XYZ file of C-alpha atoms in Angstrom:
696
model
C 49.593 16.039 5.085
C 47.267 16.822 2.193
C 45.088 19.932 2.407
C 41.389 19.641 1.594
C 39.764 22.276 -0.623
C 36.665 24.196 0.431
C 34.466 22.160 -1.924
C 35.940 18.888 -0.674
C 35.257 19.946 2.924
C 31.658 20.838 2.031
C 31.121 17.452 0.381
C 32.684 15.596 3.309
C 30.490 17.612 5.679
C 27.423 16.534 3.686
C 28.514 12.899 4.052
C 29.015 13.377 7.798
C 25.575 15.001 8.053
C 24.100 11.986 6.261
C 25.721 9.514 8.649
C 24.874 11.458 11.819
C 21.800 13.509 10.956
C 19.406 15.670 12.907
C 16.228 13.651 13.405
C 12.868 14.885 12.174
C 9.745 14.807 14.330
C 8.599 11.449 12.983
C 11.974 9.878 13.794
C 12.018 11.389 17.264
C 8.518 10.101 17.870
C 9.523 6.591 16.878
C 12.246 6.608 19.543
C 9.781 7.797 22.184
C 7.467 4.824 21.486
C 8.955 2.530 24.108
C 6.227 -0.058 23.590
C 7.503 -0.842 20.099
C 8.662 -4.429 19.986
C 10.772 -4.324 16.857
C 13.100 -1.435 17.765
C 13.159 -1.048 21.558
C 14.962 1.811 23.269
C 16.474 0.275 26.392
C 16.835 3.399 28.515
C 13.685 5.492 28.771
C 14.206 8.972 27.417
C 12.958 10.301 30.768
C 16.214 9.041 32.328
C 18.250 11.293 30.029
C 18.574 15.039 30.734
C 16.075 16.696 28.357
C 18.524 19.306 27.086
C 21.185 16.678 26.345
C 18.636 14.500 24.530
C 17.363 17.422 22.466
C 20.923 18.373 21.546
C 21.724 14.835 20.412
C 18.525 14.577 18.386
C 19.607 17.750 16.547
C 23.274 16.801 16.355
C 24.829 16.660 12.888
C 28.169 15.073 12.079
C 28.875 18.112 9.908
C 29.366 20.186 13.062
C 32.528 18.149 13.761
C 33.945 18.391 10.264
C 37.342 19.629 11.442
C 37.657 16.619 13.759
C 36.848 14.326 10.831
C 39.390 16.015 8.566
C 42.071 15.634 11.238
C 41.495 11.873 11.264
C 41.501 11.652 7.460
C 44.790 13.562 7.429
C 46.385 10.843 9.558
C 46.053 8.482 6.600
C 48.941 8.171 4.178
C 49.055 10.983 1.576
C 48.170 8.603 -1.255
C 45.132 7.364 0.691
C 44.060 10.962 1.333
C 44.383 11.726 -2.366
C 42.147 8.777 -3.242
C 39.472 10.117 -0.888
C 39.844 13.595 -2.378
C 39.286 12.152 -5.850
C 35.995 10.641 -4.690
C 34.944 13.930 -3.073
C 35.716 15.739 -6.339
C 33.585 13.279 -8.305
C 30.698 13.692 -5.874
C 30.972 17.456 -6.377
C 30.831 17.181 -10.158
C 27.326 16.888 -11.602
C 28.091 14.708 -14.665
C 30.495 12.438 -12.748
C 28.344 12.207 -9.653
C 25.751 10.056 -11.416
C 28.257 7.200 -11.579
C 28.467 7.155 -7.768
C 25.028 8.338 -6.704
C 22.597 7.736 -9.557
C 21.720 11.458 -9.469
C 22.747 14.220 -11.863
C 22.903 16.687 -8.975
C 25.971 17.208 -6.842
C 25.947 15.183 -3.625
C 25.668 18.328 -1.490
C 22.490 19.317 -3.369
C 20.687 16.061 -2.635
C 18.109 15.890 0.139
C 19.056 14.133 3.340
C 16.819 11.211 2.376
C 18.457 10.968 -1.053
C 21.948 11.133 0.458
C 21.083 8.382 2.913
C 19.795 6.175 0.111
C 23.078 6.695 -1.747
C 25.185 5.538 1.205
C 22.926 2.568 1.872
C 23.067 1.599 -1.797
C 26.886 1.635 -1.602
C 26.772 -1.249 0.881
C 24.217 -3.252 -1.083
C 25.286 -6.789 -2.115
C 24.628 -5.929 -5.757
C 27.032 -2.983 -6.065
C 30.699 -3.122 -7.055
C 33.338 -3.605 -4.384
C 34.819 -0.074 -4.739
C 31.470 1.421 -3.720
C 31.300 -0.883 -0.707
C 34.774 0.335 0.139
C 33.547 3.935 0.017
C 30.682 3.067 2.351
C 33.075 1.464 4.850
C 35.656 4.256 4.631
C 33.257 7.133 5.155
C 30.975 5.545 7.767
C 33.779 4.132 9.922
C 36.121 7.125 9.815
C 33.397 9.727 10.344
C 31.809 7.940 13.280
C 35.145 7.004 14.849
C 36.425 10.577 14.608
C 33.325 12.007 16.271
C 32.555 9.469 18.977
C 36.124 9.199 20.250
C 36.329 12.990 20.708
C 35.883 14.290 24.277
C 33.473 16.990 23.037
C 31.073 14.454 21.511
C 27.485 15.351 22.603
C 26.520 11.673 22.721
C 28.417 11.287 26.004
C 25.754 13.321 27.782
C 22.834 11.126 26.677
C 24.266 7.978 28.265
C 22.572 7.628 31.682
C 24.893 7.747 34.702
C 27.639 9.287 32.641
C 30.210 8.361 30.068
C 33.197 10.646 29.902
C 35.267 8.915 27.255
C 37.787 8.129 29.995
C 37.943 6.427 33.377
C 37.129 9.216 35.861
C 38.369 7.392 38.978
C 41.557 5.537 38.051
C 42.864 8.481 36.067
C 42.854 10.616 39.204
C 43.714 8.045 41.853
C 46.390 5.592 40.600
C 46.861 2.417 42.634
C 50.643 1.953 42.417
C 53.528 4.401 42.302
C 55.967 3.726 39.459
C 59.459 5.207 39.169
C 60.260 7.110 35.995
C 62.777 5.495 33.653
C 65.473 7.931 32.499
C 65.605 8.782 28.785
C 68.792 10.085 27.183
C 68.708 13.659 25.891
C 69.892 14.668 22.422
C 73.067 16.087 23.947
C 73.745 12.839 25.801
C 72.992 10.766 22.685
C 75.540 12.756 20.682
C 78.235 11.686 23.142
C 77.466 7.960 22.895
C 80.300 5.899 21.492
C 79.867 2.147 21.516
C 77.739 -0.575 23.071
C 77.875 -4.318 23.166
C 74.296 -4.444 21.869
C 71.842 -1.951 20.429
C 68.196 -3.030 20.590
C 65.733 -1.286 18.276
C 62.323 -1.432 19.923
C 61.143 -1.632 23.514
C 58.172 -3.994 23.355
C 57.834 -7.593 24.491
C 60.899 -8.782 22.567
C 63.124 -5.759 23.047
C 62.374 -5.453 26.748
C 63.243 -9.044 27.547
C 66.396 -8.961 25.426
C 67.555 -5.770 27.136
C 67.049 -7.297 30.578
C 68.842 -10.538 29.740
C 71.854 -9.006 28.015
C 72.253 -6.351 30.711
C 72.146 -9.034 33.391
C 74.896 -10.872 31.486
C 77.114 -7.823 31.827
C 76.663 -6.336 28.380
C 76.351 -2.612 27.730
C 72.934 -2.142 26.147
C 71.167 0.741 24.423
C 67.429 0.481 23.723
C 66.165 2.805 20.980
C 62.431 3.466 20.656
C 60.804 5.620 17.957
C 57.737 6.218 20.124
C 57.418 8.448 23.154
C 58.148 7.406 26.714
C 55.180 8.259 28.913
C 55.331 7.881 32.652
C 52.200 6.248 34.052
C 50.963 9.612 35.303
C 51.147 10.987 31.753
C 48.862 8.501 30.001
C 45.749 10.141 28.556
C 42.599 8.100 29.015
C 40.526 9.783 26.370
C 40.042 7.699 23.244
C 41.327 10.368 20.876
C 44.496 11.249 22.796
C 45.198 7.641 23.717
C 45.073 6.498 20.101
C 47.110 9.406 18.770
C 49.769 9.115 21.477
C 50.274 5.368 21.558
C 49.424 3.796 18.191
C 51.351 3.434 14.957
C 50.543 6.308 12.570
C 48.374 7.819 15.352
C 45.491 5.677 14.138
C 44.694 2.206 12.878
C 46.677 0.878 9.930
C 44.460 0.003 6.979
C 45.262 -2.574 4.307
C 45.457 -1.517 0.685
C 42.032 -3.000 -0.087
C 40.568 -1.351 3.065
C 39.373 -4.758 4.281
C 41.689 -5.101 7.295
C 42.561 -2.702 10.092
C 45.490 -3.230 12.438
C 45.819 -1.956 16.004
C 49.594 -1.558 16.469
C 51.368 -0.046 19.497
C 54.034 2.611 18.954
C 55.283 3.884 22.299
C 57.861 2.988 24.921
C 56.936 -0.535 25.960
C 55.426 -1.249 22.541
C 52.456 -3.562 22.443
C 52.816 -4.417 26.135
C 51.821 -0.840 26.972
C 48.580 -0.961 24.999
C 47.510 -4.604 25.163
C 44.675 -6.021 27.242
C 46.812 -7.884 29.838
C 46.062 -11.342 28.396
C 48.955 -13.667 29.297
C 48.379 -16.968 27.521
C 50.962 -19.619 26.720
C 50.999 -21.176 23.236
C 49.021 -24.409 23.181
C 50.588 -27.837 22.757
C 49.574 -28.276 19.128
C 51.241 -24.967 18.192
C 54.458 -25.987 19.924
C 54.364 -29.398 18.248
C 53.816 -27.801 14.849
C 56.766 -25.445 15.323
C 59.016 -28.023 16.937
C 58.295 -31.179 14.955
C 56.611 -30.277 11.693
C 58.765 -27.210 11.008
C 61.984 -28.629 12.447
C 62.464 -25.978 15.164
C 63.082 -28.355 18.032
C 63.514 -25.661 20.675
C 59.772 -25.040 20.768
C 58.965 -28.596 21.826
C 61.853 -28.714 24.311
C 61.801 -28.554 28.125
C 63.830 -25.338 27.876
C 61.027 -23.533 26.070
C 58.619 -24.734 28.769
C 60.934 -23.267 31.385
C 61.144 -20.017 29.443
C 57.364 -19.739 29.311
C 57.154 -20.338 33.040
C 59.843 -17.764 33.717
C 58.050 -15.164 31.623
C 54.790 -15.753 33.453
C 56.545 -15.485 36.788
C 58.282 -12.199 35.918
C 55.179 -10.477 34.583
C 52.969 -11.889 37.317
C 50.625 -13.818 35.020
C 47.832 -15.117 37.203
C 44.081 -15.620 37.403
C 44.112 -14.537 41.044
C 42.403 -11.232 41.641
C 40.330 -11.380 38.469
C 36.943 -9.743 38.785
C 34.898 -10.316 35.654
C 32.971 -7.342 34.359
C 29.492 -7.850 32.942
C 30.544 -8.652 29.339
C 32.916 -11.356 30.576
C 30.197 -12.683 32.876
C 27.911 -12.864 29.841
C 30.460 -14.988 27.956
C 30.777 -17.261 31.001
C 27.019 -17.588 31.478
C 26.301 -18.249 27.818
C 29.023 -20.886 27.545
C 27.946 -22.623 30.738
C 24.336 -22.840 29.567
C 25.457 -24.352 26.262
C 28.117 -26.633 27.707
C 30.852 -24.786 25.818
C 34.366 -24.637 27.278
C 35.161 -21.411 29.109
C 38.275 -20.396 31.048
C 39.755 -17.430 32.856
C 42.576 -15.625 31.051
C 45.675 -14.988 33.184
C 46.489 -11.296 33.601
C 49.986 -9.835 34.022
C 49.046 -8.137 37.282
C 50.713 -10.273 40.010
C 47.248 -11.226 41.197
C 46.131 -7.646 41.836
C 42.555 -6.856 40.950
C 42.613 -4.645 37.885
C 39.118 -3.411 37.082
C 40.304 -0.964 34.461
C 38.858 -1.048 30.973
C 41.071 1.786 29.793
C 44.623 0.547 30.188
C 44.963 -0.234 26.493
C 45.729 3.499 26.505
C 48.431 2.871 29.105
C 48.069 1.613 32.666
C 48.011 4.679 34.903
C 47.643 2.367 37.873
C 51.011 0.727 37.267
C 49.416 -2.692 37.778
C 49.787 -4.137 34.275
C 53.313 -5.511 33.980
C 54.274 -4.408 30.505
C 57.976 -4.194 29.750
C 58.153 -0.613 31.083
C 57.608 -1.771 34.651
C 59.173 -5.236 34.444
C 61.921 -6.236 32.007
C 63.013 -2.707 31.109
C 63.072 -1.816 34.784
C 65.373 -4.819 35.306
C 67.530 -3.687 32.399
C 67.812 -0.180 33.831
C 68.944 -1.555 37.167
C 71.722 -3.429 35.329
C 72.903 -0.334 33.479
C 70.951 -0.332 30.206
C 70.302 3.065 28.645
C 67.194 4.253 26.811
C 66.634 6.642 23.932
C 63.036 7.405 22.934
C 61.599 9.482 20.052
C 64.421 8.221 17.870
C 63.945 6.758 14.412
C 66.537 4.224 13.292
C 67.146 4.844 9.614
C 69.272 1.770 8.993
C 71.588 -0.770 10.544
C 75.241 -0.130 9.764
C 76.735 -3.199 8.109
C 80.421 -3.764 7.420
C 81.946 -6.914 5.974
C 78.712 -8.836 6.444
C 78.324 -7.895 10.112
C 75.986 -5.506 11.947
C 78.120 -2.885 13.690
C 75.666 -0.174 14.757
C 72.794 2.042 13.663
C 72.185 5.365 12.002
C 69.298 7.213 13.597
C 67.507 10.551 13.865
C 67.223 11.680 17.477
C 64.108 13.666 18.443
C 63.610 14.506 14.785
C 66.518 16.935 15.063
C 69.880 15.333 14.340
C 71.157 12.261 12.515
C 73.880 10.356 14.366
C 75.623 6.995 14.167
C 75.996 4.765 17.206
C 78.189 1.677 17.049
C 77.871 -1.722 18.684
C 79.044 -5.317 18.426
C 75.575 -6.463 17.443
C 72.075 -5.169 16.740
C 68.723 -6.669 17.698
C 65.655 -5.652 15.673
C 62.599 -5.705 17.936
C 60.393 -3.263 16.057
C 57.385 -5.552 15.668
C 56.026 -7.362 12.640
C 54.956 -4.187 10.851
C 58.318 -2.394 11.219
C 61.136 -4.937 11.567
C 60.894 -5.920 7.869
C 61.288 -2.267 6.916
C 64.394 -1.848 9.035
C 65.978 -4.931 7.454
C 65.071 -3.768 3.947
C 66.429 -0.258 4.529
C 69.650 -1.841 5.781
C 70.172 -3.664 2.512
C 68.989 -7.191 3.325
C 67.603 -8.998 0.272
C 66.060 -12.195 1.631
C 62.822 -12.662 -0.313
C 60.950 -13.712 2.829
C 61.353 -10.347 4.551
C 57.885 -8.845 4.902
C 56.106 -11.996 3.743
C 54.108 -14.608 5.713
C 52.372 -11.903 7.783
C 49.859 -13.357 10.221
C 47.212 -11.198 11.903
C 44.750 -13.280 13.945
C 41.918 -11.646 11.936
C 38.904 -10.717 14.021
C 35.228 -9.943 13.678
C 33.094 -8.445 16.420
C 29.662 -9.470 17.669
C 27.364 -7.435 19.899
C 24.434 -8.242 22.134
C 21.978 -5.693 23.524
C 20.479 -6.626 26.887
C 17.420 -5.407 28.766
C 19.585 -4.494 31.749
C 22.535 -2.071 31.602
C 25.901 -3.726 30.851
C 28.273 -0.733 30.689
C 30.954 -2.606 28.773
C 33.281 0.360 29.191
C 33.684 -0.468 32.883
C 35.676 -3.125 34.740
C 38.397 -5.551 33.693
C 38.980 -6.015 29.983
C 39.759 -9.464 28.610
C 39.414 -12.009 31.432
C 37.728 -14.998 29.752
C 38.142 -17.105 26.626
C 36.120 -19.854 24.987
C 37.939 -22.390 22.809
C 34.744 -23.890 21.409
C 35.774 -23.118 17.818
C 39.564 -23.328 18.078
C 40.023 -26.603 16.154
C 37.596 -26.364 13.266
C 39.206 -28.905 10.958
C 41.182 -30.947 13.487
C 44.522 -29.376 12.540
C 44.892 -26.815 15.323
C 43.373 -23.951 13.357
C 40.112 -22.240 14.182
C 38.916 -19.320 16.296
C 38.727 -18.242 19.907
C 35.999 -16.115 21.436
C 37.078 -13.389 23.846
C 35.714 -10.154 25.300
C 37.285 -6.933 24.037
C 37.094 -3.480 25.480
C 34.089 -1.674 24.074
C 34.403 2.085 24.038
C 32.135 4.378 22.105
C 34.563 5.431 19.373
C 35.252 1.867 18.293
C 31.669 0.630 18.741
C 30.309 3.394 16.524
C 32.810 2.527 13.788
C 32.444 -1.255 13.959
C 28.639 -1.438 13.970
C 27.351 -1.318 10.392
C 25.639 1.977 9.631
C 22.048 1.286 8.593
C 20.697 4.822 8.462
C 20.709 7.897 10.686
C 17.780 6.861 12.888
C 19.071 3.342 13.477
C 22.510 4.769 14.221
C 21.253 7.140 16.911
C 19.074 4.424 18.419
C 22.149 2.228 18.797
C 24.104 5.047 20.436
C 21.237 5.689 22.867
C 21.305 1.958 23.690
C 25.100 1.962 24.136
C 24.934 1.303 27.879
C 23.149 -1.998 27.148
C 25.616 -3.316 24.560
C 28.004 -6.187 25.278
C 30.761 -7.201 22.889
C 32.601 -10.347 21.893
C 35.466 -10.791 19.471
C 36.009 -13.849 17.281
C 39.756 -14.243 16.739
C 41.028 -16.714 14.154
C 44.389 -18.454 14.099
C 45.145 -17.754 10.447
C 46.594 -20.717 8.596
C 47.197 -19.782 4.986
C 45.922 -16.270 4.411
C 48.386 -14.236 2.361
C 49.836 -11.253 4.218
C 52.716 -8.965 3.249
C 54.325 -5.808 4.619
C 55.927 -3.285 2.288
C 56.822 0.400 2.445
C 56.539 3.456 0.233
C 59.352 5.869 -0.559
C 58.727 7.702 2.723
C 59.001 4.483 4.716
C 55.285 4.420 5.547
C 53.743 0.997 6.075
C 51.815 -0.577 3.206
C 50.324 -3.955 3.989
C 48.157 -6.400 2.113
C 46.144 -9.229 3.579
C 44.048 -11.698 1.611
C 41.889 -13.852 3.853
C 41.957 -17.496 2.790
C 38.945 -19.764 2.432
C 39.986 -21.836 5.463
C 40.563 -18.833 7.713
C 37.298 -17.231 6.624
C 35.568 -20.485 7.541
C 37.197 -20.398 10.997
C 35.768 -16.923 11.574
C 32.348 -17.980 10.316
C 32.248 -20.965 12.686
C 33.328 -18.705 15.554
C 30.672 -16.170 14.576
C 27.974 -18.843 14.711
C 29.114 -19.887 18.189
C 29.323 -16.290 19.426
C 25.784 -15.309 18.426
C 24.548 -18.531 20.015
C 26.349 -17.658 23.254
C 24.757 -14.202 23.304
C 21.278 -15.653 22.834
C 21.885 -18.234 25.559
C 23.000 -15.422 27.877
C 19.766 -13.493 27.269
C 20.578 -10.841 24.674
C 17.479 -9.042 23.426
C 19.241 -7.968 20.220
C 22.213 -9.523 18.433
C 24.293 -7.541 15.947
C 26.937 -8.951 13.663
C 29.213 -6.797 11.512
C 27.734 -8.329 8.351
C 26.448 -5.561 6.114
C 23.852 -7.811 4.525
C 22.336 -9.236 7.723
C 20.070 -7.095 9.889
C 20.303 -7.491 13.671
C 18.103 -10.103 15.297
C 15.628 -8.833 17.912
C 13.635 -11.042 20.268
C 10.104 -9.674 20.648
C 8.906 -8.745 24.099
C 6.517 -11.689 24.280
C 9.167 -14.185 23.117
C 11.335 -16.283 25.378
C 14.989 -15.451 24.740
C 16.656 -18.764 24.019
C 19.341 -20.015 21.668
C 17.087 -22.663 20.076
C 14.182 -20.331 19.313
C 12.934 -21.208 15.784
C 13.014 -17.614 14.583
C 16.543 -17.168 15.932
C 17.631 -20.434 14.304
C 16.304 -19.157 10.974
C 18.271 -15.918 11.428
C 21.425 -17.912 12.221
C 20.974 -19.774 8.965
C 20.915 -16.401 7.194
C 24.110 -15.402 9.031
C 25.747 -18.604 7.830
C 24.555 -18.204 4.226
C 25.789 -14.623 4.008
C 29.115 -15.504 5.614
C 31.959 -13.009 5.790
C 32.612 -11.996 2.196
C 35.101 -9.312 1.225
C 33.369 -5.930 1.558
C 30.536 -7.755 3.284
C 31.768 -6.401 6.619
C 33.118 -2.956 7.473
C 36.542 -4.470 8.065
C 38.426 -7.340 9.656
C 40.314 -6.213 12.744
C 43.659 -7.268 14.178
C 45.662 -6.469 17.294
C 48.283 -9.203 16.730
C 50.855 -9.065 13.947
C 53.275 -11.985 13.528
C 55.559 -13.884 11.172
C 56.941 -11.246 8.780
C 60.600 -12.180 9.504
C 60.034 -15.735 10.562
C 62.412 -18.325 11.950
C 63.180 -21.393 9.903
C 65.692 -24.042 8.962
C 66.519 -22.606 5.543
C 66.954 -19.115 4.040
C 64.718 -20.304 1.199
C 61.698 -20.209 3.484
C 62.675 -17.934 6.391
C 64.500 -14.748 7.362
C 66.189 -15.902 10.561
C 68.090 -18.938 11.744
C 66.687 -20.974 14.644
C 68.916 -18.838 16.902
C 67.194 -15.597 15.885
C 70.174 -14.359 13.871
C 69.417 -13.352 10.282
C 70.643 -15.684 7.568
C 72.253 -12.817 5.639
C 74.041 -10.695 8.236
C 76.090 -11.867 11.177
C 75.413 -10.292 14.578
C 72.016 -9.034 13.418
C 69.212 -10.661 15.382
C 65.439 -10.364 15.474
C 63.479 -10.632 18.724
C 59.778 -9.900 18.312
C 56.593 -11.521 16.975
C 57.885 -11.315 13.411
C 59.961 -14.410 14.310
C 56.900 -16.621 14.728
C 56.923 -19.514 12.222
C 53.110 -19.452 12.115
C 50.349 -17.674 14.012
C 50.472 -18.391 17.745
C 46.710 -18.793 18.081
C 46.714 -16.911 21.394
C 47.472 -13.347 22.432
C 51.189 -13.366 21.609
C 52.908 -11.444 24.426
C 54.035 -14.451 26.497
C 55.249 -16.304 23.393
C 57.218 -13.254 22.203
C 58.914 -12.878 25.567
C 59.803 -16.568 25.735
C 61.247 -16.355 22.208
C 63.287 -13.329 23.313
C 64.753 -15.366 26.176
C 65.837 -17.911 23.581
C 67.384 -15.274 21.312
C 69.132 -13.613 24.251
C 70.590 -16.927 25.344
C 71.980 -17.457 21.856
C 73.486 -13.979 21.780
C 75.211 -14.564 25.094
C 76.539 -17.924 23.874
C 77.865 -16.270 20.724
C 80.096 -13.996 22.790
C 81.764 -16.868 24.597
C 85.173 -18.180 23.438
C 84.994 -20.736 20.611
C 81.257 -20.159 20.179
C 79.767 -21.848 17.115
C 76.093 -21.073 16.588
């Protein structure tokens, strides 16, 4: 962790005060003018407690400077040092002119001057590094403040917003037994296992269950923390810090992409949004026929997919769509677009919880913790959490165990007949590299399902932070060029910390108006199946993740087509305002005397502007991703892949991979079901390899 100097803190506080500023009397007055057609305030200020409203009007981001610094300090040290360099330049009068156009230090500028500086940084005419500064400071400052439970904005949202689910967190639906974790003392006494599995997510959980059921002794090692359902924290800040990789979002080296990556017992299945979709036929045909991996077009893979869905209870029964999902349904139906329910891994139980991406306190979502790992435990598997595997022990070309640090206290070696890497696409390459594997494909071919968000503001309250999360999907843009690549439109969870960071900052007044309208926002996410974007995962000397992702022309086009469809859906569903994440395109607002319709001439002209601007690099705050795939992919040759069709690495015998990094290409759907079906395949091959005269 890098310490910030007093001057750096003062400069960062001035930036935070610029982004979230106290409003002057003229600005306050403009918000009170409810009759204004161009910038309507959806909730009348009379519905907000006067003291809370006055406090928010006077609220400055500088008052939460320590909270902001804490988030900045969760970045890698080299990233922190880059930010400190910028803060130093802003605090130096001669150098500051290069960034601000003023000879004065940034902290000595007026609030109006500081705001003009930040807005100029996101202008289309400035250099990309300045746009990067705009995105870094506006997203991190707002995210740090609005995810914090002490944020004063919570009190100006009518009918309450606590930054958590107040009912489910106190009254869980199901009772879940605690899985036992080995202590350090017990771990020191471990001798040998048939199989050690590194990682407890979708791949690791399934593999543990299958091998344990086959009679093998299995140890599952997880670097994250095991939380019982009763221990999940449903505040944004604690949830992110407890359950995500690096206690935050991972950011690409060019700051253009941000990755949401689970790091806890149960992996991504603990933090995902319950979506349980099978890979579509054209994906299976591509993998099976075009890429020569026949298993994926076989009846056995179909059976594996069915078995996965049965075990995790994937079903559309019990789904109750919240208002944002109803909006997607209504808009698609009016336009004649395809729309479908998304199966949830809930065994048909109603699950109106928009917070379980911070862990399902209700015990309804069947992540690996309460399904496959439970099965593995019943068959004798053992679990070791908070343990970092340093490397796989390799002797005579075979994996024979792992070296690991238990609880951050003691380094030990544990031996086994084989090792399965199930660390996920951002970490499995690192484990293979640290273990001495040299295959050039390790860490390459990273796929992310890059996303952009779209928001509608409605006259009536939506409260997108309530109810079920992702329960619908539209495939209207999934096959843009007729080759199985395009984008899907889904409904994400929309909590205040993420909304504040994803919406482009267009000035302090506009920012506070959006926050006051938060209850009326509804979100959609456009998720592309990336075809030929260039993604890589690497690591610094401390083992911290460094990833690069260059969005290709084709994949950018997929997102742009999906964006066009999404804004059209919002208009058809009756959105008064429509916000994209394009920095160079202002939100569209239907006037009070205008009929809200998707073919309105003024709206059509705005859509043309959206299309012309597109999604250029640094033209959006960032591209998001919750799905990472392909960084140790399967293939038919070590020249183009890391693993054999069986899941075993080409280089080392008895070293297997079982997670999304195996995917030959992007799955095009939320990947959990596909990962688990792949893990069944890998497990079957491991079991076969132990049989007499096995030849795999």
